[in-house]
Amino acid sequence: MQTKQTLIIYGGWDGHSPEKNAHIFKDALEANGHTVTLANSFDPLDDGEALLNYDLIIPMWTMGEPSGEQMNHLVAAIRNGVGLAGSHGGMGDAFRGQLDYEWMVGGHFVGHPHVGNYEVRVTPLGQSDSVMAEVPTNFVYNSEQYYMMMDPAVEVLAETTYTYEERDCTMPVVWKRNWGKGRVFYSALGHDMQEFTDHPYVLDLTIKGLLWATRD
């Protein structure tokens, strides 16, 4: 079997520990037969043809500002079959204002007025999905609760109830989708590395999501 090629681009706001997260994902993917390239700049996005050689791209860069050409290369690579996957602000708040990217991801970060305990529920769709196989149907999570602008077309695997200004709404937490020939996976969980220790099934579902998104 041919080794899968993964590119992890990390950097941006240090509060999301991009380098530590990059190595956690790198180790897990290498244990699953991937060859992982780490880059702490946007340089790999300069070559659109070279991006097509990867099977998975993981953005781990909060509030980054790649050039328009670099972003066009990334979006084109996913449309042509490369997988895109990631978590929390590293993917959901990676490139603010890059509308094609945000549409491709299926949602983008707006804010987190609530930081603390909140309930995460696996949806009926998620309960039948292998990505969520080891995840409790309901669990309490302590972190930033992301409020996101969403594409209603995504396949929601887990959700939460967001309460703000005395109003409740159902907010997706974990989802996946297809984009052109590529697969896209996102989880809003994983602000702090300790969360993966406290909730090992969250790390498990994240890695399974990365593997699912990898080009088949």
PDB file of C-alpha atoms in Angstrom:
ATOM      1  CA  MET A   1       0.000   0.000   0.000  1.00  0.00           C
ATOM      2  CA  GLN A   2       1.316   3.432  -0.941  1.00  0.00           C
ATOM      3  CA  THR A   3       2.161   5.717   1.999  1.00  0.00           C
ATOM      4  CA  LYS A   4      -0.228   8.618   2.461  1.00  0.00           C
ATOM      5  CA  GLN A   5       1.328  12.074   2.272  1.00  0.00           C
ATOM      6  CA  THR A   6       0.150  14.702   4.757  1.00  0.00           C
ATOM      7  CA  LEU A   7       1.031  18.389   5.004  1.00  0.00           C
ATOM      8  CA  ILE A   8       0.534  20.212   8.320  1.00  0.00           C
ATOM      9  CA  ILE A   9       0.877  23.991   8.138  1.00  0.00           C
ATOM     10  CA  TYR A  10       1.167  25.443  11.637  1.00  0.00           C
ATOM     11  CA  GLY A  11       1.653  28.858  13.185  1.00  0.00           C
ATOM     12  CA  GLY A  12      -0.293  31.962  14.094  1.00  0.00           C
ATOM     13  CA  TRP A  13      -1.627  32.724  17.558  1.00  0.00           C
ATOM     14  CA  ASP A  14       0.428  30.919  20.215  1.00  0.00           C
ATOM     15  CA  GLY A  15      -2.591  30.482  22.495  1.00  0.00           C
ATOM     16  CA  HIS A  16      -3.667  27.493  20.408  1.00  0.00           C
ATOM     17  CA  SER A  17      -0.259  25.799  20.781  1.00  0.00           C
ATOM     18  CA  PRO A  18       0.108  25.203  17.033  1.00  0.00           C
ATOM     19  CA  GLU A  19       3.510  23.512  17.178  1.00  0.00           C
ATOM     20  CA  LYS A  20       2.515  21.143  20.002  1.00  0.00           C
ATOM     21  CA  ASN A  21      -0.728  20.289  18.222  1.00  0.00           C
ATOM     22  CA  ALA A  22       1.126  19.731  14.976  1.00  0.00           C
ATOM     23  CA  HIS A  23       3.385  17.145  16.604  1.00  0.00           C
ATOM     24  CA  ILE A  24       0.457  15.380  18.302  1.00  0.00           C
ATOM     25  CA  PHE A  25      -1.274  14.988  14.951  1.00  0.00           C
ATOM     26  CA  LYS A  26       1.995  14.105  13.228  1.00  0.00           C
ATOM     27  CA  ASP A  27       2.730  11.263  15.661  1.00  0.00           C
ATOM     28  CA  ALA A  28      -0.798   9.878  15.402  1.00  0.00           C
ATOM     29  CA  LEU A  29      -0.839   9.983  11.617  1.00  0.00           C
ATOM     30  CA  GLU A  30       2.601   8.416  11.298  1.00  0.00           C
ATOM     31  CA  ALA A  31       1.336   5.581  13.497  1.00  0.00           C
ATOM     32  CA  ASN A  32      -1.352   5.106  10.827  1.00  0.00           C
ATOM     33  CA  GLY A  33       1.073   4.921   7.921  1.00  0.00           C
ATOM     34  CA  HIS A  34       1.273   8.569   6.865  1.00  0.00           C
ATOM     35  CA  THR A  35       4.402  10.450   5.919  1.00  0.00           C
ATOM     36  CA  VAL A  36       3.964  13.904   7.452  1.00  0.00           C
ATOM     37  CA  THR A  37       5.567  17.149   6.335  1.00  0.00           C
ATOM     38  CA  LEU A  38       5.524  20.025   8.848  1.00  0.00           C
ATOM     39  CA  ALA A  39       5.713  23.634   7.637  1.00  0.00           C
ATOM     40  CA  ASN A  40       5.646  26.762   9.780  1.00  0.00           C
ATOM     41  CA  SER A  41       5.075  29.094   6.845  1.00  0.00           C
ATOM     42  CA  PHE A  42       2.666  29.366   3.923  1.00  0.00           C
ATOM     43  CA  ASP A  43       5.425  28.595   1.420  1.00  0.00           C
ATOM     44  CA  PRO A  44       4.018  25.147   0.498  1.00  0.00           C
ATOM     45  CA  LEU A  45       0.895  26.898  -0.797  1.00  0.00           C
ATOM     46  CA  ASP A  46       2.937  28.693  -3.460  1.00  0.00           C
ATOM     47  CA  ASP A  47       3.040  25.625  -5.706  1.00  0.00           C
ATOM     48  CA  GLY A  48      -0.450  24.504  -6.666  1.00  0.00           C
ATOM     49  CA  GLU A  49       0.803  21.490  -8.606  1.00  0.00           C
ATOM     50  CA  ALA A  50       2.896  20.245  -5.683  1.00  0.00           C
ATOM     51  CA  LEU A  51      -0.117  20.453  -3.342  1.00  0.00           C
ATOM     52  CA  LEU A  52      -1.857  17.832  -5.473  1.00  0.00           C
ATOM     53  CA  ASN A  53       0.760  15.292  -4.373  1.00  0.00           C
ATOM     54  CA  TYR A  54      -0.594  15.366  -0.818  1.00  0.00           C
ATOM     55  CA  ASP A  55      -3.452  13.172   0.352  1.00  0.00           C
ATOM     56  CA  LEU A  56      -4.319  15.358   3.346  1.00  0.00           C
ATOM     57  CA  ILE A  57      -3.699  18.979   4.322  1.00  0.00           C
ATOM     58  CA  ILE A  58      -4.139  20.130   7.926  1.00  0.00           C
ATOM     59  CA  PRO A  59      -4.238  23.877   8.603  1.00  0.00           C
ATOM     60  CA  MET A  60      -3.176  24.679  12.162  1.00  0.00           C
ATOM     61  CA  TRP A  61      -2.768  28.426  11.917  1.00  0.00           C
ATOM     62  CA  THR A  62      -5.080  30.775  13.792  1.00  0.00           C
ATOM     63  CA  MET A  63      -5.692  34.153  12.113  1.00  0.00           C
ATOM     64  CA  GLY A  64      -3.260  33.631   9.233  1.00  0.00           C
ATOM     65  CA  GLU A  65      -3.016  35.866   6.175  1.00  0.00           C
ATOM     66  CA  PRO A  66      -1.893  33.886   3.130  1.00  0.00           C
ATOM     67  CA  SER A  67      -1.921  35.577  -0.256  1.00  0.00           C
ATOM     68  CA  GLY A  68      -4.887  35.282  -2.569  1.00  0.00           C
ATOM     69  CA  GLU A  69      -2.874  33.061  -4.902  1.00  0.00           C
ATOM     70  CA  GLN A  70      -1.875  30.746  -2.047  1.00  0.00           C
ATOM     71  CA  MET A  71      -5.502  30.438  -0.962  1.00  0.00           C
ATOM     72  CA  ASN A  72      -6.614  29.708  -4.506  1.00  0.00           C
ATOM     73  CA  HIS A  73      -4.058  26.896  -4.672  1.00  0.00           C
ATOM     74  CA  LEU A  74      -5.340  25.382  -1.406  1.00  0.00           C
ATOM     75  CA  VAL A  75      -8.998  25.501  -2.439  1.00  0.00           C
ATOM     76  CA  ALA A  76      -8.163  24.029  -5.852  1.00  0.00           C
ATOM     77  CA  ALA A  77      -6.216  21.167  -4.261  1.00  0.00           C
ATOM     78  CA  ILE A  78      -9.213  20.147  -2.142  1.00  0.00           C
ATOM     79  CA  ARG A  79     -11.579  20.392  -5.098  1.00  0.00           C
ATOM     80  CA  ASN A  80      -9.256  18.039  -6.954  1.00  0.00           C
ATOM     81  CA  GLY A  81      -9.289  15.351  -4.276  1.00  0.00           C
ATOM     82  CA  VAL A  82      -6.844  16.287  -1.504  1.00  0.00           C
ATOM     83  CA  GLY A  83      -8.414  15.972   1.957  1.00  0.00           C
ATOM     84  CA  LEU A  84      -8.749  18.897   4.375  1.00  0.00           C
ATOM     85  CA  ALA A  85      -9.108  18.377   8.123  1.00  0.00           C
ATOM     86  CA  GLY A  86      -8.399  20.059  11.421  1.00  0.00           C
ATOM     87  CA  SER A  87      -9.720  21.345  14.703  1.00  0.00           C
ATOM     88  CA  HIS A  88     -10.650  24.357  16.799  1.00  0.00           C
ATOM     89  CA  GLY A  89      -9.161  27.734  15.805  1.00  0.00           C
ATOM     90  CA  GLY A  90      -6.374  26.158  13.787  1.00  0.00           C
ATOM     91  CA  MET A  91      -8.868  25.378  11.027  1.00  0.00           C
ATOM     92  CA  GLY A  92     -12.089  27.157  12.042  1.00  0.00           C
ATOM     93  CA  ASP A  93     -10.381  30.525  12.533  1.00  0.00           C
ATOM     94  CA  ALA A  94      -7.419  29.949  10.236  1.00  0.00           C
ATOM     95  CA  PHE A  95      -7.919  32.532   7.501  1.00  0.00           C
ATOM     96  CA  ARG A  96     -10.445  35.209   8.418  1.00  0.00           C
ATOM     97  CA  GLY A  97     -12.213  36.819   5.496  1.00  0.00           C
ATOM     98  CA  GLN A  98     -11.139  34.160   2.981  1.00  0.00           C
ATOM     99  CA  LEU A  99     -14.679  33.353   1.872  1.00  0.00           C
ATOM    100  CA  ASP A 100     -13.854  30.449  -0.461  1.00  0.00           C
ATOM    101  CA  TYR A 101     -11.902  28.788   2.330  1.00  0.00           C
ATOM    102  CA  GLU A 102     -14.652  29.353   4.920  1.00  0.00           C
ATOM    103  CA  TRP A 103     -17.288  28.008   2.562  1.00  0.00           C
ATOM    104  CA  MET A 104     -15.154  24.951   1.876  1.00  0.00           C
ATOM    105  CA  VAL A 105     -14.671  24.276   5.604  1.00  0.00           C
ATOM    106  CA  GLY A 106     -18.405  24.624   6.166  1.00  0.00           C
ATOM    107  CA  GLY A 107     -18.240  27.132   9.000  1.00  0.00           C
ATOM    108  CA  HIS A 108     -16.053  29.755  10.601  1.00  0.00           C
ATOM    109  CA  PHE A 109     -15.438  31.048  14.111  1.00  0.00           C
ATOM    110  CA  VAL A 110     -17.368  34.093  15.328  1.00  0.00           C
ATOM    111  CA  GLY A 111     -16.816  34.117  19.078  1.00  0.00           C
ATOM    112  CA  HIS A 112     -16.875  32.216  22.366  1.00  0.00           C
ATOM    113  CA  PRO A 113     -18.690  34.304  24.981  1.00  0.00           C
ATOM    114  CA  HIS A 114     -18.978  31.128  27.089  1.00  0.00           C
ATOM    115  CA  VAL A 115     -15.828  29.463  28.398  1.00  0.00           C
ATOM    116  CA  GLY A 116     -16.436  26.614  30.835  1.00  0.00           C
ATOM    117  CA  ASN A 117     -18.569  23.487  31.011  1.00  0.00           C
ATOM    118  CA  TYR A 118     -20.988  22.717  28.203  1.00  0.00           C
ATOM    119  CA  GLU A 119     -22.677  19.580  26.898  1.00  0.00           C
ATOM    120  CA  VAL A 120     -21.724  17.955  23.622  1.00  0.00           C
ATOM    121  CA  ARG A 121     -24.231  15.566  22.033  1.00  0.00           C
ATOM    122  CA  VAL A 122     -23.490  13.053  19.304  1.00  0.00           C
ATOM    123  CA  THR A 123     -26.199  13.419  16.664  1.00  0.00           C
ATOM    124  CA  PRO A 124     -28.180  10.445  15.291  1.00  0.00           C
ATOM    125  CA  LEU A 125     -26.035  10.720  12.153  1.00  0.00           C
ATOM    126  CA  GLY A 126     -22.907  10.716  14.290  1.00  0.00           C
ATOM    127  CA  GLN A 127     -24.044   7.643  16.202  1.00  0.00           C
ATOM    128  CA  SER A 128     -23.912   5.665  12.971  1.00  0.00           C
ATOM    129  CA  ASP A 129     -20.580   7.117  11.823  1.00  0.00           C
ATOM    130  CA  SER A 130     -17.285   5.312  12.457  1.00  0.00           C
ATOM    131  CA  VAL A 131     -15.534   8.601  13.296  1.00  0.00           C
ATOM    132  CA  MET A 132     -17.627   8.837  16.484  1.00  0.00           C
ATOM    133  CA  ALA A 133     -17.594   5.139  17.363  1.00  0.00           C
ATOM    134  CA  GLU A 134     -15.825   5.467  20.733  1.00  0.00           C
ATOM    135  CA  VAL A 135     -17.440   8.758  21.792  1.00  0.00           C
ATOM    136  CA  PRO A 136     -20.066   8.918  24.589  1.00  0.00           C
ATOM    137  CA  THR A 137     -23.481   9.938  23.285  1.00  0.00           C
ATOM    138  CA  ASN A 138     -23.458  12.911  25.666  1.00  0.00           C
ATOM    139  CA  PHE A 139     -20.516  14.360  27.549  1.00  0.00           C
ATOM    140  CA  VAL A 140     -19.617  17.523  29.440  1.00  0.00           C
ATOM    141  CA  TYR A 141     -16.681  19.417  28.003  1.00  0.00           C
ATOM    142  CA  ASN A 142     -14.788  22.287  29.623  1.00  0.00           C
ATOM    143  CA  SER A 143     -13.352  24.733  27.106  1.00  0.00           C
ATOM    144  CA  GLU A 144     -14.190  27.590  24.794  1.00  0.00           C
ATOM    145  CA  GLN A 145     -17.637  26.909  23.357  1.00  0.00           C
ATOM    146  CA  TYR A 146     -17.402  28.049  19.758  1.00  0.00           C
ATOM    147  CA  TYR A 147     -20.180  30.017  18.113  1.00  0.00           C
ATOM    148  CA  MET A 148     -19.775  29.659  14.346  1.00  0.00           C
ATOM    149  CA  MET A 149     -21.385  30.823  11.132  1.00  0.00           C
ATOM    150  CA  MET A 150     -22.429  27.631   9.391  1.00  0.00           C
ATOM    151  CA  ASP A 151     -23.218  26.121   6.017  1.00  0.00           C
ATOM    152  CA  PRO A 152     -26.424  24.099   6.635  1.00  0.00           C
ATOM    153  CA  ALA A 153     -25.249  21.533   4.067  1.00  0.00           C
ATOM    154  CA  VAL A 154     -22.569  19.985   6.323  1.00  0.00           C
ATOM    155  CA  GLU A 155     -23.097  16.560   7.902  1.00  0.00           C
ATOM    156  CA  VAL A 156     -23.213  17.270  11.637  1.00  0.00           C
ATOM    157  CA  LEU A 157     -21.763  14.502  13.818  1.00  0.00           C
ATOM    158  CA  ALA A 158     -21.926  16.322  17.171  1.00  0.00           C
ATOM    159  CA  GLU A 159     -23.658  19.457  18.424  1.00  0.00           C
ATOM    160  CA  THR A 160     -24.198  21.617  21.492  1.00  0.00           C
ATOM    161  CA  THR A 161     -26.788  24.095  22.741  1.00  0.00           C
ATOM    162  CA  TYR A 162     -25.415  27.614  22.700  1.00  0.00           C
ATOM    163  CA  THR A 163     -27.018  30.035  25.156  1.00  0.00           C
ATOM    164  CA  TYR A 164     -26.311  33.736  24.728  1.00  0.00           C
ATOM    165  CA  GLU A 165     -28.328  36.802  25.667  1.00  0.00           C
ATOM    166  CA  GLU A 166     -31.134  34.533  26.936  1.00  0.00           C
ATOM    167  CA  ARG A 167     -31.446  32.790  23.588  1.00  0.00           C
ATOM    168  CA  ASP A 168     -30.703  29.144  22.792  1.00  0.00           C
ATOM    169  CA  CYS A 169     -29.601  27.696  19.479  1.00  0.00           C
ATOM    170  CA  THR A 170     -28.244  24.366  18.313  1.00  0.00           C
ATOM    171  CA  MET A 171     -24.621  24.764  17.268  1.00  0.00           C
ATOM    172  CA  PRO A 172     -22.630  22.127  15.326  1.00  0.00           C
ATOM    173  CA  VAL A 173     -19.399  20.987  17.000  1.00  0.00           C
ATOM    174  CA  VAL A 174     -18.093  18.213  14.733  1.00  0.00           C
ATOM    175  CA  TRP A 175     -18.923  17.826  11.067  1.00  0.00           C
ATOM    176  CA  LYS A 176     -17.756  16.522   7.729  1.00  0.00           C
ATOM    177  CA  ARG A 177     -18.569  17.184   4.095  1.00  0.00           C
ATOM    178  CA  ASN A 178     -17.428  16.663   0.528  1.00  0.00           C
ATOM    179  CA  TRP A 179     -15.965  19.569  -1.451  1.00  0.00           C
ATOM    180  CA  GLY A 180     -15.481  18.799  -5.103  1.00  0.00           C
ATOM    181  CA  LYS A 181     -13.522  15.540  -5.117  1.00  0.00           C
ATOM    182  CA  GLY A 182     -12.095  16.188  -1.640  1.00  0.00           C
ATOM    183  CA  ARG A 183     -13.299  15.347   1.852  1.00  0.00           C
ATOM    184  CA  VAL A 184     -13.432  17.899   4.665  1.00  0.00           C
ATOM    185  CA  PHE A 185     -13.530  17.177   8.421  1.00  0.00           C
ATOM    186  CA  TYR A 186     -13.702  19.685  11.271  1.00  0.00           C
ATOM    187  CA  SER A 187     -13.982  19.560  15.068  1.00  0.00           C
ATOM    188  CA  ALA A 188     -14.388  22.697  17.191  1.00  0.00           C
ATOM    189  CA  LEU A 189     -12.874  20.844  20.173  1.00  0.00           C
ATOM    190  CA  GLY A 190      -9.218  20.978  21.198  1.00  0.00           C
ATOM    191  CA  HIS A 191      -8.307  24.451  22.449  1.00  0.00           C
ATOM    192  CA  ASP A 192      -5.826  23.122  25.012  1.00  0.00           C
ATOM    193  CA  MET A 193      -3.700  19.980  24.913  1.00  0.00           C
ATOM    194  CA  GLN A 194      -4.970  19.025  28.372  1.00  0.00           C
ATOM    195  CA  GLU A 195      -8.408  18.537  26.825  1.00  0.00           C
ATOM    196  CA  PHE A 196      -7.102  15.584  24.810  1.00  0.00           C
ATOM    197  CA  THR A 197      -5.771  14.067  28.048  1.00  0.00           C
ATOM    198  CA  ASP A 198      -8.996  14.691  29.963  1.00  0.00           C
ATOM    199  CA  HIS A 199     -11.140  13.428  27.068  1.00  0.00           C
ATOM    200  CA  PRO A 200      -9.091  10.856  25.139  1.00  0.00           C
ATOM    201  CA  TYR A 201     -12.090  10.040  22.952  1.00  0.00           C
ATOM    202  CA  VAL A 202     -11.929  13.631  21.632  1.00  0.00           C
ATOM    203  CA  LEU A 203      -8.386  13.028  20.383  1.00  0.00           C
ATOM    204  CA  ASP A 204      -9.560   9.656  19.031  1.00  0.00           C
ATOM    205  CA  LEU A 205     -12.451  11.171  17.042  1.00  0.00           C
ATOM    206  CA  THR A 206     -10.175  13.919  15.745  1.00  0.00           C
ATOM    207  CA  ILE A 207      -7.600  11.444  14.442  1.00  0.00           C
ATOM    208  CA  LYS A 208     -10.347   9.304  12.923  1.00  0.00           C
ATOM    209  CA  GLY A 209     -11.667  12.436  11.226  1.00  0.00           C
ATOM    210  CA  LEU A 210      -8.236  13.203   9.798  1.00  0.00           C
ATOM    211  CA  LEU A 211      -7.982   9.662   8.457  1.00  0.00           C
ATOM    212  CA  TRP A 212     -11.484   9.812   6.994  1.00  0.00           C
ATOM    213  CA  ALA A 213     -10.670  13.023   5.138  1.00  0.00           C
ATOM    214  CA  THR A 214      -7.480  11.560   3.659  1.00  0.00           C
ATOM    215  CA  ARG A 215      -7.743  10.919  -0.067  1.00  0.00           C
ATOM    216  CA  ASP A 216      -8.821   7.320  -0.626  1.00  0.00           C
TER     217      ASP A 216
END
